[in-house]
mmCIF file of N, CA and C in Angstrom:
data_model
loop_
_atom_site.group_PDB
_atom_site.id
_atom_site.type_symbol
_atom_site.label_atom_id
_atom_site.label_comp_id
_atom_site.label_asym_id
_atom_site.label_seq_id
_atom_site.Cartn_x
_atom_site.Cartn_y
_atom_site.Cartn_z
ATOM 1 N N MET A 1 -58.863 -53.460 -40.283
ATOM 2 C CA MET A 1 -59.152 -52.013 -40.587
ATOM 3 C C MET A 1 -58.619 -51.880 -41.999
ATOM 4 N N GLU A 2 -59.251 -51.017 -42.725
ATOM 5 C CA GLU A 2 -58.780 -50.849 -44.140
ATOM 6 C C GLU A 2 -58.464 -49.370 -44.372
ATOM 7 N N SER A 3 -57.348 -49.086 -44.727
ATOM 8 C CA SER A 3 -56.998 -47.690 -45.096
ATOM 9 C C SER A 3 -57.488 -47.419 -46.432
ATOM 10 N N THR A 4 -58.176 -46.227 -46.756
ATOM 11 C CA THR A 4 -58.755 -45.971 -47.997
ATOM 12 C C THR A 4 -57.973 -44.904 -48.639
ATOM 13 N N GLY A 5 -57.077 -44.135 -47.957
ATOM 14 C CA GLY A 5 -56.403 -43.093 -48.567
ATOM 15 C C GLY A 5 -55.330 -43.503 -49.563
ATOM 16 N N THR A 6 -55.275 -42.805 -50.687
ATOM 17 C CA THR A 6 -54.252 -43.032 -51.641
ATOM 18 C C THR A 6 -53.291 -41.804 -51.541
ATOM 19 N N LEU A 7 -52.844 -41.548 -50.366
ATOM 20 C CA LEU A 7 -52.173 -40.218 -50.190
ATOM 21 C C LEU A 7 -50.822 -40.185 -50.943
ATOM 22 N N ARG A 8 -50.664 -39.073 -51.626
ATOM 23 C CA ARG A 8 -49.457 -38.917 -52.350
ATOM 24 C C ARG A 8 -48.545 -37.988 -51.661
ATOM 25 N N ALA A 9 -48.060 -38.298 -50.546
ATOM 26 C CA ALA A 9 -47.273 -37.494 -49.656
ATOM 27 C C ALA A 9 -45.967 -37.033 -50.446
ATOM 28 N N ASP A 10 -45.553 -35.806 -50.029
ATOM 29 C CA ASP A 10 -44.257 -35.284 -50.479
ATOM 30 C C ASP A 10 -43.117 -36.173 -50.058
ATOM 31 N N PRO A 11 -42.343 -36.758 -50.882
ATOM 32 C CA PRO A 11 -41.294 -37.670 -50.444
ATOM 33 C C PRO A 11 -40.206 -37.077 -49.575
ATOM 34 N N GLN A 12 -40.038 -35.738 -49.602
ATOM 35 C CA GLN A 12 -39.172 -34.988 -48.762
ATOM 36 C C GLN A 12 -39.653 -34.855 -47.323
ATOM 37 N N THR A 13 -40.974 -34.395 -47.248
ATOM 38 C CA THR A 13 -41.489 -34.118 -45.888
ATOM 39 C C THR A 13 -42.399 -35.236 -45.350
ATOM 40 N N GLY A 14 -42.949 -36.073 -46.215
ATOM 41 C CA GLY A 14 -43.927 -37.090 -45.820
ATOM 42 C C GLY A 14 -45.266 -36.487 -45.666
ATOM 43 N N LEU A 15 -45.442 -35.300 -45.885
ATOM 44 C CA LEU A 15 -46.769 -34.628 -45.789
ATOM 45 C C LEU A 15 -47.558 -34.530 -47.067
ATOM 46 N N MET A 16 -48.862 -34.562 -47.005
ATOM 47 C CA MET A 16 -49.742 -34.321 -48.081
ATOM 48 C C MET A 16 -50.086 -32.796 -48.029
ATOM 49 N N SER A 17 -50.321 -32.242 -49.297
ATOM 50 C CA SER A 17 -50.865 -30.867 -49.308
ATOM 51 C C SER A 17 -51.988 -30.782 -50.267
ATOM 52 N N TYR A 18 -52.686 -29.699 -50.314
ATOM 53 C CA TYR A 18 -53.835 -29.469 -51.197
ATOM 54 C C TYR A 18 -53.307 -29.579 -52.739
ATOM 55 N N GLN A 19 -51.996 -29.364 -52.994
ATOM 56 C CA GLN A 19 -51.539 -29.491 -54.368
ATOM 57 C C GLN A 19 -51.568 -31.019 -54.810
ATOM 58 N N ASP A 20 -51.663 -31.929 -53.809
ATOM 59 C CA ASP A 20 -51.735 -33.287 -54.151
ATOM 60 C C ASP A 20 -53.061 -33.707 -54.611
ATOM 61 N N LEU A 21 -54.092 -32.942 -54.392
ATOM 62 C CA LEU A 21 -55.460 -33.184 -54.874
ATOM 63 C C LEU A 21 -55.663 -32.700 -56.324
ATOM 64 N N PRO A 22 -56.644 -33.229 -57.021
ATOM 65 C CA PRO A 22 -56.917 -32.721 -58.346
ATOM 66 C C PRO A 22 -57.317 -31.189 -58.151
ATOM 67 N N PRO A 23 -57.036 -30.403 -59.305
ATOM 68 C CA PRO A 23 -57.266 -28.977 -59.183
ATOM 69 C C PRO A 23 -58.745 -28.652 -58.882
ATOM 70 N N ASN A 24 -59.658 -29.540 -59.276
ATOM 71 C CA ASN A 24 -61.097 -29.254 -59.096
ATOM 72 C C ASN A 24 -61.674 -30.149 -57.890
ATOM 73 N N TRP A 25 -60.791 -30.464 -56.917
ATOM 74 C CA TRP A 25 -61.125 -31.413 -55.876
ATOM 75 C C TRP A 25 -62.468 -30.926 -55.101
ATOM 76 N N SER A 26 -62.638 -29.601 -54.949
ATOM 77 C CA SER A 26 -63.786 -29.120 -54.238
ATOM 78 C C SER A 26 -65.128 -29.252 -54.938
ATOM 79 N N GLN A 27 -64.988 -29.619 -56.320
ATOM 80 C CA GLN A 27 -66.185 -29.706 -56.996
ATOM 81 C C GLN A 27 -66.492 -31.238 -57.383
ATOM 82 N N LEU A 28 -65.634 -32.223 -56.913
ATOM 83 C CA LEU A 28 -65.741 -33.522 -57.172
ATOM 84 C C LEU A 28 -66.536 -34.195 -55.966
ATOM 85 N N PRO A 29 -67.526 -35.131 -56.337
ATOM 86 C CA PRO A 29 -68.228 -35.781 -55.243
ATOM 87 C C PRO A 29 -67.253 -36.673 -54.373
ATOM 88 N N LEU A 30 -67.652 -36.718 -53.076
ATOM 89 C CA LEU A 30 -66.990 -37.494 -52.191
ATOM 90 C C LEU A 30 -67.439 -38.933 -52.120
ATOM 91 N N LEU A 31 -67.882 -39.446 -53.153
ATOM 92 C CA LEU A 31 -68.414 -40.830 -53.226
ATOM 93 C C LEU A 31 -67.269 -41.840 -53.437
ATOM 94 N N ASN A 32 -66.217 -41.450 -53.926
ATOM 95 C CA ASN A 32 -65.047 -42.345 -54.120
ATOM 96 C C ASN A 32 -64.237 -42.384 -52.766
ATOM 97 N N PRO A 33 -64.263 -43.536 -52.097
ATOM 98 C CA PRO A 33 -63.550 -43.564 -50.779
ATOM 99 C C PRO A 33 -62.181 -43.003 -50.738
ATOM 100 N N ALA A 34 -61.306 -43.297 -51.798
ATOM 101 C CA ALA A 34 -59.962 -42.813 -51.749
ATOM 102 C C ALA A 34 -59.938 -41.307 -51.831
ATOM 103 N N HIS A 35 -60.737 -40.811 -52.666
ATOM 104 C CA HIS A 35 -60.742 -39.246 -52.845
ATOM 105 C C HIS A 35 -61.205 -38.713 -51.581
ATOM 106 N N ALA A 36 -62.320 -39.164 -50.969
ATOM 107 C CA ALA A 36 -62.870 -38.594 -49.756
ATOM 108 C C ALA A 36 -61.843 -38.770 -48.612
ATOM 109 N N ALA A 37 -61.071 -39.741 -48.486
ATOM 110 C CA ALA A 37 -60.137 -40.031 -47.513
ATOM 111 C C ALA A 37 -59.041 -38.957 -47.640
ATOM 112 N N ASN A 38 -58.534 -38.714 -48.791
ATOM 113 C CA ASN A 38 -57.528 -37.594 -49.084
ATOM 114 C C ASN A 38 -58.053 -36.269 -48.611
ATOM 115 N N VAL A 39 -59.252 -35.944 -49.007
ATOM 116 C CA VAL A 39 -59.907 -34.631 -48.669
ATOM 117 C C VAL A 39 -59.991 -34.494 -47.078
ATOM 118 N N VAL A 40 -60.638 -35.538 -46.466
ATOM 119 C CA VAL A 40 -60.721 -35.227 -44.990
ATOM 120 C C VAL A 40 -59.429 -35.308 -44.275
ATOM 121 N N ASP A 41 -58.341 -36.065 -44.805
ATOM 122 C CA ASP A 41 -57.101 -36.099 -44.263
ATOM 123 C C ASP A 41 -56.512 -34.708 -44.204
ATOM 124 N N LEU A 42 -56.823 -33.924 -45.208
ATOM 125 C CA LEU A 42 -56.263 -32.519 -45.264
ATOM 126 C C LEU A 42 -57.085 -31.507 -44.356
ATOM 127 N N VAL A 43 -58.427 -31.802 -44.303
ATOM 128 C CA VAL A 43 -59.313 -30.876 -43.614
ATOM 129 C C VAL A 43 -59.071 -31.062 -42.024
ATOM 130 N N MET A 44 -58.821 -32.218 -41.626
ATOM 131 C CA MET A 44 -58.666 -32.426 -40.167
ATOM 132 C C MET A 44 -57.126 -32.446 -39.905
ATOM 133 N N ALA A 45 -56.806 -31.392 -39.280
ATOM 134 C CA ALA A 45 -55.345 -31.156 -38.914
ATOM 135 C C ALA A 45 -54.970 -31.926 -37.723
ATOM 136 N N GLU A 46 -53.666 -32.007 -37.457
ATOM 137 C CA GLU A 46 -53.142 -32.798 -36.272
ATOM 138 C C GLU A 46 -53.789 -32.262 -35.019
ATOM 139 N N ARG A 47 -53.866 -30.896 -34.907
ATOM 140 C CA ARG A 47 -54.440 -30.379 -33.628
ATOM 141 C C ARG A 47 -55.873 -30.788 -33.417
ATOM 142 N N ASP A 48 -56.638 -30.988 -34.486
ATOM 143 C CA ASP A 48 -58.036 -31.490 -34.405
ATOM 144 C C ASP A 48 -58.059 -32.962 -33.942
ATOM 145 N N ARG A 49 -57.099 -33.714 -34.426
ATOM 146 C CA ARG A 49 -56.924 -35.134 -34.108
ATOM 147 C C ARG A 49 -56.669 -35.290 -32.668
ATOM 148 N N ASP A 50 -55.794 -34.359 -32.140
ATOM 149 C CA ASP A 50 -55.416 -34.358 -30.848
ATOM 150 C C ASP A 50 -56.498 -33.990 -29.734
ATOM 151 N N HIS A 51 -57.629 -33.382 -30.309
ATOM 152 C CA HIS A 51 -58.680 -32.892 -29.435
ATOM 153 C C HIS A 51 -60.016 -33.662 -29.571
ATOM 154 N N ASN A 52 -59.918 -34.935 -29.874
ATOM 155 C CA ASN A 52 -61.123 -35.792 -30.048
ATOM 156 C C ASN A 52 -62.234 -35.047 -30.818
ATOM 157 N N SER A 53 -61.884 -34.733 -32.048
ATOM 158 C CA SER A 53 -62.774 -34.001 -32.908
ATOM 159 C C SER A 53 -63.654 -34.824 -33.799
ATOM 160 N N VAL A 54 -64.767 -34.254 -34.245
ATOM 161 C CA VAL A 54 -65.517 -34.837 -35.275
ATOM 162 C C VAL A 54 -65.655 -33.821 -36.379
ATOM 163 N N LEU A 55 -65.652 -34.235 -37.541
ATOM 164 C CA LEU A 55 -65.845 -33.417 -38.747
ATOM 165 C C LEU A 55 -67.127 -33.772 -39.437
ATOM 166 N N LEU A 56 -68.036 -32.856 -39.633
ATOM 167 C CA LEU A 56 -69.129 -33.046 -40.547
ATOM 168 C C LEU A 56 -68.821 -32.289 -41.844
ATOM 169 N N LEU A 57 -68.837 -32.957 -42.955
ATOM 170 C CA LEU A 57 -68.704 -32.247 -44.128
ATOM 171 C C LEU A 57 -70.031 -32.350 -44.936
ATOM 172 N N PRO A 58 -70.857 -31.279 -44.893
ATOM 173 C CA PRO A 58 -72.100 -31.383 -45.662
ATOM 174 C C PRO A 58 -71.874 -31.480 -47.121
ATOM 175 N N CYS A 59 -72.694 -32.244 -47.845
ATOM 176 C CA CYS A 59 -72.617 -32.403 -49.228
ATOM 177 C C CYS A 59 -73.960 -32.237 -49.964
ATOM 178 N N THR A 60 -73.884 -31.878 -51.171
ATOM 179 C CA THR A 60 -75.037 -31.881 -51.996
ATOM 180 C C THR A 60 -75.623 -33.350 -52.164
ATOM 181 N N CYS A 61 -76.784 -33.340 -52.776
ATOM 182 C CA CYS A 61 -77.340 -34.714 -53.116
ATOM 183 C C CYS A 61 -76.508 -35.534 -54.016
ATOM 184 N N ASP A 62 -75.591 -34.860 -54.704
ATOM 185 C CA ASP A 62 -74.677 -35.582 -55.718
ATOM 186 C C ASP A 62 -73.287 -35.880 -54.909
ATOM 187 N N GLY A 63 -73.185 -35.530 -53.681
ATOM 188 C CA GLY A 63 -71.982 -35.802 -52.894
ATOM 189 C C GLY A 63 -70.890 -34.817 -52.969
ATOM 190 N N VAL A 64 -71.118 -33.609 -53.604
ATOM 191 C CA VAL A 64 -70.154 -32.568 -53.661
ATOM 192 C C VAL A 64 -70.049 -31.854 -52.341
ATOM 193 N N PRO A 65 -68.975 -31.629 -51.746
ATOM 194 C CA PRO A 65 -68.861 -30.946 -50.491
ATOM 195 C C PRO A 65 -69.277 -29.512 -50.588
ATOM 196 N N MET A 66 -69.958 -29.064 -49.485
ATOM 197 C CA MET A 66 -70.548 -27.745 -49.346
ATOM 198 C C MET A 66 -69.826 -27.101 -48.227
ATOM 199 N N PRO A 67 -69.223 -25.913 -48.453
ATOM 200 C CA PRO A 67 -68.633 -25.267 -47.290
ATOM 201 C C PRO A 67 -69.685 -24.615 -46.467
ATOM 202 N N PRO A 68 -69.398 -24.366 -45.243
ATOM 203 C CA PRO A 68 -68.124 -24.663 -44.489
ATOM 204 C C PRO A 68 -68.257 -26.002 -43.859
ATOM 205 N N PRO A 69 -67.167 -26.763 -43.594
ATOM 206 C CA PRO A 69 -67.130 -27.920 -42.835
ATOM 207 C C PRO A 69 -67.429 -27.541 -41.409
ATOM 208 N N ILE A 70 -67.905 -28.410 -40.670
ATOM 209 C CA ILE A 70 -68.247 -28.342 -39.330
ATOM 210 C C ILE A 70 -67.313 -29.240 -38.435
ATOM 211 N N MET A 71 -66.552 -28.508 -37.572
ATOM 212 C CA MET A 71 -65.659 -29.281 -36.746
ATOM 213 C C MET A 71 -66.028 -29.024 -35.334
ATOM 214 N N ILE A 72 -66.136 -30.153 -34.586
ATOM 215 C CA ILE A 72 -66.546 -30.152 -33.209
ATOM 216 C C ILE A 72 -65.447 -30.884 -32.374
ATOM 217 N N SER A 73 -64.837 -30.197 -31.382
ATOM 218 C CA SER A 73 -63.788 -30.819 -30.571
ATOM 219 C C SER A 73 -64.266 -31.283 -29.190
ATOM 220 N N ASP A 74 -63.389 -32.006 -28.486
ATOM 221 C CA ASP A 74 -63.724 -32.493 -27.138
ATOM 222 C C ASP A 74 -64.907 -33.482 -27.169
ATOM 223 N N VAL A 75 -65.018 -34.353 -28.155
ATOM 224 C CA VAL A 75 -66.146 -35.316 -28.161
ATOM 225 C C VAL A 75 -65.830 -36.401 -27.179
ATOM 226 N N GLU A 76 -66.850 -36.808 -26.468
ATOM 227 C CA GLU A 76 -66.725 -37.966 -25.562
ATOM 228 C C GLU A 76 -67.276 -39.153 -26.293
ATOM 229 N N TRP A 77 -66.359 -39.975 -26.870
ATOM 230 C CA TRP A 77 -66.743 -41.084 -27.662
ATOM 231 C C TRP A 77 -67.530 -42.144 -26.975
ATOM 232 N N ASP A 78 -67.423 -42.223 -25.730
ATOM 233 C CA ASP A 78 -68.144 -43.220 -24.903
ATOM 234 C C ASP A 78 -69.659 -42.785 -24.582
ATOM 235 N N GLN A 79 -69.980 -41.489 -24.842
ATOM 236 C CA GLN A 79 -71.246 -40.999 -24.495
ATOM 237 C C GLN A 79 -72.246 -41.050 -25.663
ATOM 238 N N GLY A 80 -71.836 -41.480 -26.773
ATOM 239 C CA GLY A 80 -72.824 -41.496 -27.852
ATOM 240 C C GLY A 80 -72.929 -40.226 -28.707
ATOM 241 N N PRO A 81 -73.442 -40.219 -29.854
ATOM 242 C CA PRO A 81 -73.515 -39.126 -30.816
ATOM 243 C C PRO A 81 -74.857 -38.262 -30.657
ATOM 244 N N GLU A 82 -75.651 -38.585 -29.602
ATOM 245 C CA GLU A 82 -76.947 -37.770 -29.483
ATOM 246 C C GLU A 82 -76.858 -36.297 -29.614
ATOM 247 N N PRO A 83 -75.835 -35.597 -28.811
ATOM 248 C CA PRO A 83 -75.791 -34.166 -28.989
ATOM 249 C C PRO A 83 -75.448 -33.654 -30.356
ATOM 250 N N LEU A 84 -74.686 -34.474 -31.077
ATOM 251 C CA LEU A 84 -74.396 -34.031 -32.465
ATOM 252 C C LEU A 84 -75.687 -34.187 -33.352
ATOM 253 N N ILE A 85 -76.404 -35.243 -33.114
ATOM 254 C CA ILE A 85 -77.642 -35.495 -33.925
ATOM 255 C C ILE A 85 -78.652 -34.417 -33.561
ATOM 256 N N GLU A 86 -78.705 -33.982 -32.367
ATOM 257 C CA GLU A 86 -79.659 -32.928 -31.992
ATOM 258 C C GLU A 86 -79.218 -31.650 -32.594
ATOM 259 N N LEU A 87 -77.873 -31.286 -32.619
ATOM 260 C CA LEU A 87 -77.421 -30.096 -33.263
ATOM 261 C C LEU A 87 -77.864 -30.211 -34.687
ATOM 262 N N TRP A 88 -77.592 -31.310 -35.440
ATOM 263 C CA TRP A 88 -77.901 -31.460 -36.823
ATOM 264 C C TRP A 88 -79.348 -31.298 -37.123
ATOM 265 N N SER A 89 -80.225 -31.688 -36.235
ATOM 266 C CA SER A 89 -81.689 -31.513 -36.411
ATOM 267 C C SER A 89 -82.035 -30.068 -36.570
ATOM 268 N N HIS A 90 -81.293 -29.200 -35.932
ATOM 269 C CA HIS A 90 -81.633 -27.726 -36.023
ATOM 270 C C HIS A 90 -80.943 -26.927 -37.162
ATOM 271 N N VAL A 91 -79.894 -27.554 -37.722
ATOM 272 C CA VAL A 91 -79.122 -26.791 -38.750
ATOM 273 C C VAL A 91 -79.114 -27.440 -40.151
ATOM 274 N N SER A 92 -79.657 -28.723 -40.216
ATOM 275 C CA SER A 92 -79.589 -29.418 -41.422
ATOM 276 C C SER A 92 -80.342 -28.847 -42.582
ATOM 277 N N GLN A 93 -81.373 -27.983 -42.375
ATOM 278 C CA GLN A 93 -82.146 -27.387 -43.483
ATOM 279 C C GLN A 93 -81.358 -26.446 -44.303
ATOM 280 N N GLY A 94 -80.239 -25.960 -43.765
ATOM 281 C CA GLY A 94 -79.377 -24.991 -44.549
ATOM 282 C C GLY A 94 -78.305 -25.726 -45.365
ATOM 283 N N PHE A 95 -78.245 -27.116 -45.249
ATOM 284 C CA PHE A 95 -77.247 -27.805 -45.929
ATOM 285 C C PHE A 95 -77.805 -28.816 -46.835
ATOM 286 N N GLY A 96 -77.071 -29.602 -47.540
ATOM 287 C CA GLY A 96 -77.518 -30.596 -48.495
ATOM 288 C C GLY A 96 -78.149 -31.772 -47.867
ATOM 289 N N CYS A 97 -78.365 -32.765 -48.663
ATOM 290 C CA CYS A 97 -79.068 -34.026 -48.144
ATOM 291 C C CYS A 97 -78.133 -35.021 -47.787
ATOM 292 N N ASN A 98 -76.795 -34.863 -47.921
ATOM 293 C CA ASN A 98 -75.842 -35.862 -47.517
ATOM 294 C C ASN A 98 -74.777 -35.106 -46.629
ATOM 295 N N THR A 99 -74.031 -36.067 -45.959
ATOM 296 C CA THR A 99 -72.909 -35.621 -45.064
ATOM 297 C C THR A 99 -71.889 -36.654 -45.054
ATOM 298 N N LEU A 100 -70.694 -36.270 -44.731
ATOM 299 C CA LEU A 100 -69.664 -37.249 -44.515
ATOM 300 C C LEU A 100 -69.184 -36.980 -43.047
ATOM 301 N N LEU A 101 -68.812 -38.089 -42.349
ATOM 302 C CA LEU A 101 -68.519 -37.967 -40.937
ATOM 303 C C LEU A 101 -67.130 -38.456 -40.772
ATOM 304 N N LEU A 102 -66.237 -37.849 -40.020
ATOM 305 C CA LEU A 102 -64.940 -38.136 -39.696
ATOM 306 C C LEU A 102 -64.652 -37.946 -38.155
ATOM 307 N N ALA A 103 -64.166 -39.012 -37.588
ATOM 308 C CA ALA A 103 -63.895 -39.037 -36.123
ATOM 309 C C ALA A 103 -62.349 -39.071 -36.040
ATOM 310 N N SER A 104 -61.820 -38.345 -35.010
ATOM 311 C CA SER A 104 -60.366 -38.402 -34.807
ATOM 312 C C SER A 104 -59.979 -39.403 -33.778
ATOM 313 N N SER A 105 -58.649 -39.908 -33.964
ATOM 314 C CA SER A 105 -58.158 -40.817 -32.993
ATOM 315 C C SER A 105 -56.677 -40.506 -32.708
ATOM 316 N N HIS A 106 -56.413 -40.632 -31.423
ATOM 317 C CA HIS A 106 -55.023 -40.394 -31.042
ATOM 318 C C HIS A 106 -54.114 -41.652 -31.448
ATOM 319 N N ALA A 107 -54.700 -42.639 -31.888
ATOM 320 C CA ALA A 107 -53.829 -43.875 -32.273
ATOM 321 C C ALA A 107 -52.903 -43.516 -33.479
ATOM 322 N N GLN A 108 -51.793 -44.181 -33.559
ATOM 323 C CA GLN A 108 -50.839 -43.942 -34.679
ATOM 324 C C GLN A 108 -51.460 -44.430 -35.934
ATOM 325 N N SER A 109 -52.198 -45.485 -35.887
ATOM 326 C CA SER A 109 -52.865 -46.053 -37.049
ATOM 327 C C SER A 109 -54.067 -46.913 -36.553
ATOM 328 N N GLY A 110 -54.941 -47.363 -37.466
ATOM 329 C CA GLY A 110 -56.059 -48.193 -37.078
ATOM 330 C C GLY A 110 -57.260 -47.398 -36.699
ATOM 331 N N GLN A 111 -58.290 -48.064 -36.465
ATOM 332 C CA GLN A 111 -59.586 -47.445 -36.089
ATOM 333 C C GLN A 111 -60.067 -48.182 -34.809
ATOM 334 N N PRO A 112 -60.129 -47.390 -33.742
ATOM 335 C CA PRO A 112 -60.678 -47.998 -32.467
ATOM 336 C C PRO A 112 -62.044 -48.437 -32.513
ATOM 337 N N ALA A 113 -62.421 -49.519 -31.946
ATOM 338 C CA ALA A 113 -63.851 -49.980 -31.988
ATOM 339 C C ALA A 113 -64.842 -48.963 -31.485
ATOM 340 N N ARG A 114 -64.540 -48.174 -30.549
ATOM 341 C CA ARG A 114 -65.536 -47.169 -30.019
ATOM 342 C C ARG A 114 -65.736 -46.084 -31.028
ATOM 343 N N HIS A 115 -64.702 -45.759 -31.830
ATOM 344 C CA HIS A 115 -64.906 -44.785 -32.918
ATOM 345 C C HIS A 115 -65.968 -45.355 -33.989
ATOM 346 N N LYS A 116 -65.665 -46.589 -34.350
ATOM 347 C CA LYS A 116 -66.574 -47.151 -35.401
ATOM 348 C C LYS A 116 -67.981 -47.279 -34.877
ATOM 349 N N ALA A 117 -68.105 -47.647 -33.635
ATOM 350 C CA ALA A 117 -69.559 -47.789 -32.982
ATOM 351 C C ALA A 117 -70.120 -46.362 -33.031
ATOM 352 N N TRP A 118 -69.382 -45.383 -32.637
ATOM 353 C CA TRP A 118 -69.922 -44.033 -32.543
ATOM 354 C C TRP A 118 -70.348 -43.504 -33.990
ATOM 355 N N LEU A 119 -69.580 -43.685 -34.863
ATOM 356 C CA LEU A 119 -69.913 -43.378 -36.227
ATOM 357 C C LEU A 119 -71.110 -44.091 -36.749
ATOM 358 N N ASP A 120 -71.186 -45.351 -36.454
ATOM 359 C CA ASP A 120 -72.322 -46.242 -36.902
ATOM 360 C C ASP A 120 -73.697 -45.641 -36.247
ATOM 361 N N GLN A 121 -73.563 -45.272 -34.897
ATOM 362 C CA GLN A 121 -74.783 -44.752 -34.228
ATOM 363 C C GLN A 121 -75.117 -43.373 -34.834
ATOM 364 N N ALA A 122 -74.109 -42.590 -35.172
ATOM 365 C CA ALA A 122 -74.369 -41.272 -35.650
ATOM 366 C C ALA A 122 -75.035 -41.327 -37.021
ATOM 367 N N ALA A 123 -74.520 -42.274 -37.900
ATOM 368 C CA ALA A 123 -75.095 -42.407 -39.248
ATOM 369 C C ALA A 123 -76.592 -42.869 -39.087
ATOM 370 N N ALA A 124 -76.856 -43.724 -38.207
ATOM 371 C CA ALA A 124 -78.270 -44.150 -37.961
ATOM 372 C C ALA A 124 -79.132 -42.959 -37.520
ATOM 373 N N GLY A 125 -78.622 -42.154 -36.653
ATOM 374 C CA GLY A 125 -79.389 -41.018 -36.191
ATOM 375 C C GLY A 125 -79.540 -39.926 -37.296
ATOM 376 N N PHE A 126 -78.578 -39.752 -38.114
ATOM 377 C CA PHE A 126 -78.717 -38.812 -39.267
ATOM 378 C C PHE A 126 -79.669 -39.374 -40.249
ATOM 379 N N SER A 127 -79.708 -40.658 -40.455
ATOM 380 C CA SER A 127 -80.656 -41.228 -41.339
ATOM 381 C C SER A 127 -82.095 -41.006 -41.003
ATOM 382 N N LYS A 128 -82.399 -41.066 -39.677
ATOM 383 C CA LYS A 128 -83.713 -40.782 -39.193
ATOM 384 C C LYS A 128 -84.125 -39.275 -39.441
ATOM 385 N N LEU A 129 -83.129 -38.374 -39.561
ATOM 386 C CA LEU A 129 -83.461 -36.991 -39.957
ATOM 387 C C LEU A 129 -83.480 -36.745 -41.358
ATOM 388 N N GLY A 130 -83.307 -37.774 -42.205
ATOM 389 C CA GLY A 130 -83.353 -37.624 -43.636
ATOM 390 C C GLY A 130 -82.035 -37.245 -44.351
ATOM 391 N N THR A 131 -80.950 -37.346 -43.581
ATOM 392 C CA THR A 131 -79.629 -37.001 -44.064
ATOM 393 C C THR A 131 -78.873 -38.346 -44.355
ATOM 394 N N THR A 132 -78.379 -38.532 -45.434
ATOM 395 C CA THR A 132 -77.656 -39.782 -45.861
ATOM 396 C C THR A 132 -76.147 -39.477 -45.496
ATOM 397 N N VAL A 133 -75.499 -40.391 -44.695
ATOM 398 C CA VAL A 133 -74.145 -40.306 -44.469
ATOM 399 C C VAL A 133 -73.355 -41.110 -45.533
ATOM 400 N N ILE A 134 -72.716 -40.361 -46.431
ATOM 401 C CA ILE A 134 -72.015 -40.969 -47.563
ATOM 402 C C ILE A 134 -70.711 -41.537 -47.252
ATOM 403 N N GLY A 135 -70.173 -41.364 -46.145
ATOM 404 C CA GLY A 135 -68.937 -41.897 -45.696
ATOM 405 C C GLY A 135 -68.763 -41.714 -44.239
ATOM 406 N N ARG A 136 -68.140 -42.820 -43.642
ATOM 407 C CA ARG A 136 -67.711 -42.773 -42.214
ATOM 408 C C ARG A 136 -66.317 -43.026 -42.045
ATOM 409 N N TYR A 137 -65.525 -42.140 -41.537
ATOM 410 C CA TYR A 137 -64.010 -42.350 -41.514
ATOM 411 C C TYR A 137 -63.526 -41.990 -40.134
ATOM 412 N N THR A 138 -62.343 -42.570 -39.818
ATOM 413 C CA THR A 138 -61.626 -42.242 -38.648
ATOM 414 C C THR A 138 -60.215 -41.818 -39.078
ATOM 415 N N ALA A 139 -59.809 -40.599 -38.571
ATOM 416 C CA ALA A 139 -58.472 -40.109 -38.879
ATOM 417 C C ALA A 139 -57.556 -40.473 -37.729
ATOM 418 N N ALA A 140 -56.614 -41.392 -37.976
ATOM 419 C CA ALA A 140 -55.578 -41.674 -37.031
ATOM 420 C C ALA A 140 -54.348 -40.751 -37.250
ATOM 421 N N ARG A 141 -53.265 -40.895 -36.599
ATOM 422 C CA ARG A 141 -52.174 -40.086 -36.753
ATOM 423 C C ARG A 141 -51.686 -40.037 -38.165
ATOM 424 N N ASP A 142 -51.504 -41.182 -38.850
ATOM 425 C CA ASP A 142 -50.853 -41.153 -40.057
ATOM 426 C C ASP A 142 -51.679 -41.825 -41.203
ATOM 427 N N THR A 143 -52.994 -42.041 -40.997
ATOM 428 C CA THR A 143 -53.814 -42.460 -42.082
ATOM 429 C C THR A 143 -55.304 -42.283 -41.708
ATOM 430 N N VAL A 144 -56.109 -42.445 -42.764
ATOM 431 C CA VAL A 144 -57.616 -42.348 -42.592
ATOM 432 C C VAL A 144 -58.158 -43.544 -42.968
ATOM 433 N N HIS A 145 -59.048 -44.045 -42.056
ATOM 434 C CA HIS A 145 -59.707 -45.412 -42.276
ATOM 435 C C HIS A 145 -61.276 -45.256 -42.530
ATOM 436 N N LEU A 146 -61.715 -45.917 -43.483
ATOM 437 C CA LEU A 146 -63.137 -46.026 -43.745
ATOM 438 C C LEU A 146 -63.784 -47.021 -42.917
ATOM 439 N N SER A 147 -64.917 -46.720 -42.260
ATOM 440 C CA SER A 147 -65.725 -47.533 -41.496
ATOM 441 C C SER A 147 -66.601 -48.424 -42.373
ATOM 442 N N ARG A 148 -66.645 -49.638 -42.330
ATOM 443 C CA ARG A 148 -67.470 -50.553 -43.141
ATOM 444 C C ARG A 148 -68.434 -51.211 -42.224
#
């Protein structure tokens, strides 16, 4: 597993904040894995990670994030991403041509194989709908991992 975040956590608290991102972070493309990992690490809070959540971050064709992010909790990782793909088929016209996917994990670190498989299946389903998944990540307790 490869951690892609270059998190600059506060040395006192060990936490990262939005002040650690570039001032124009919301206008930067999420095509750089380290930048994308930092952004999604802040967007997916601990409570979201505790509730088997998936984050969809719609992006423009240039990879710039488009508000609002879509957070879905209580995902059954063993049941596949078909409900999410079905949902996206109905709402994708209002969003850009790209998206970034982030799955949560209760693990302290690392990326469980079932999360990677789920993200891979979701990316294939999104592709069939004409949406490019520009990044697939898993947020563990203390780091964010890029799926390769």
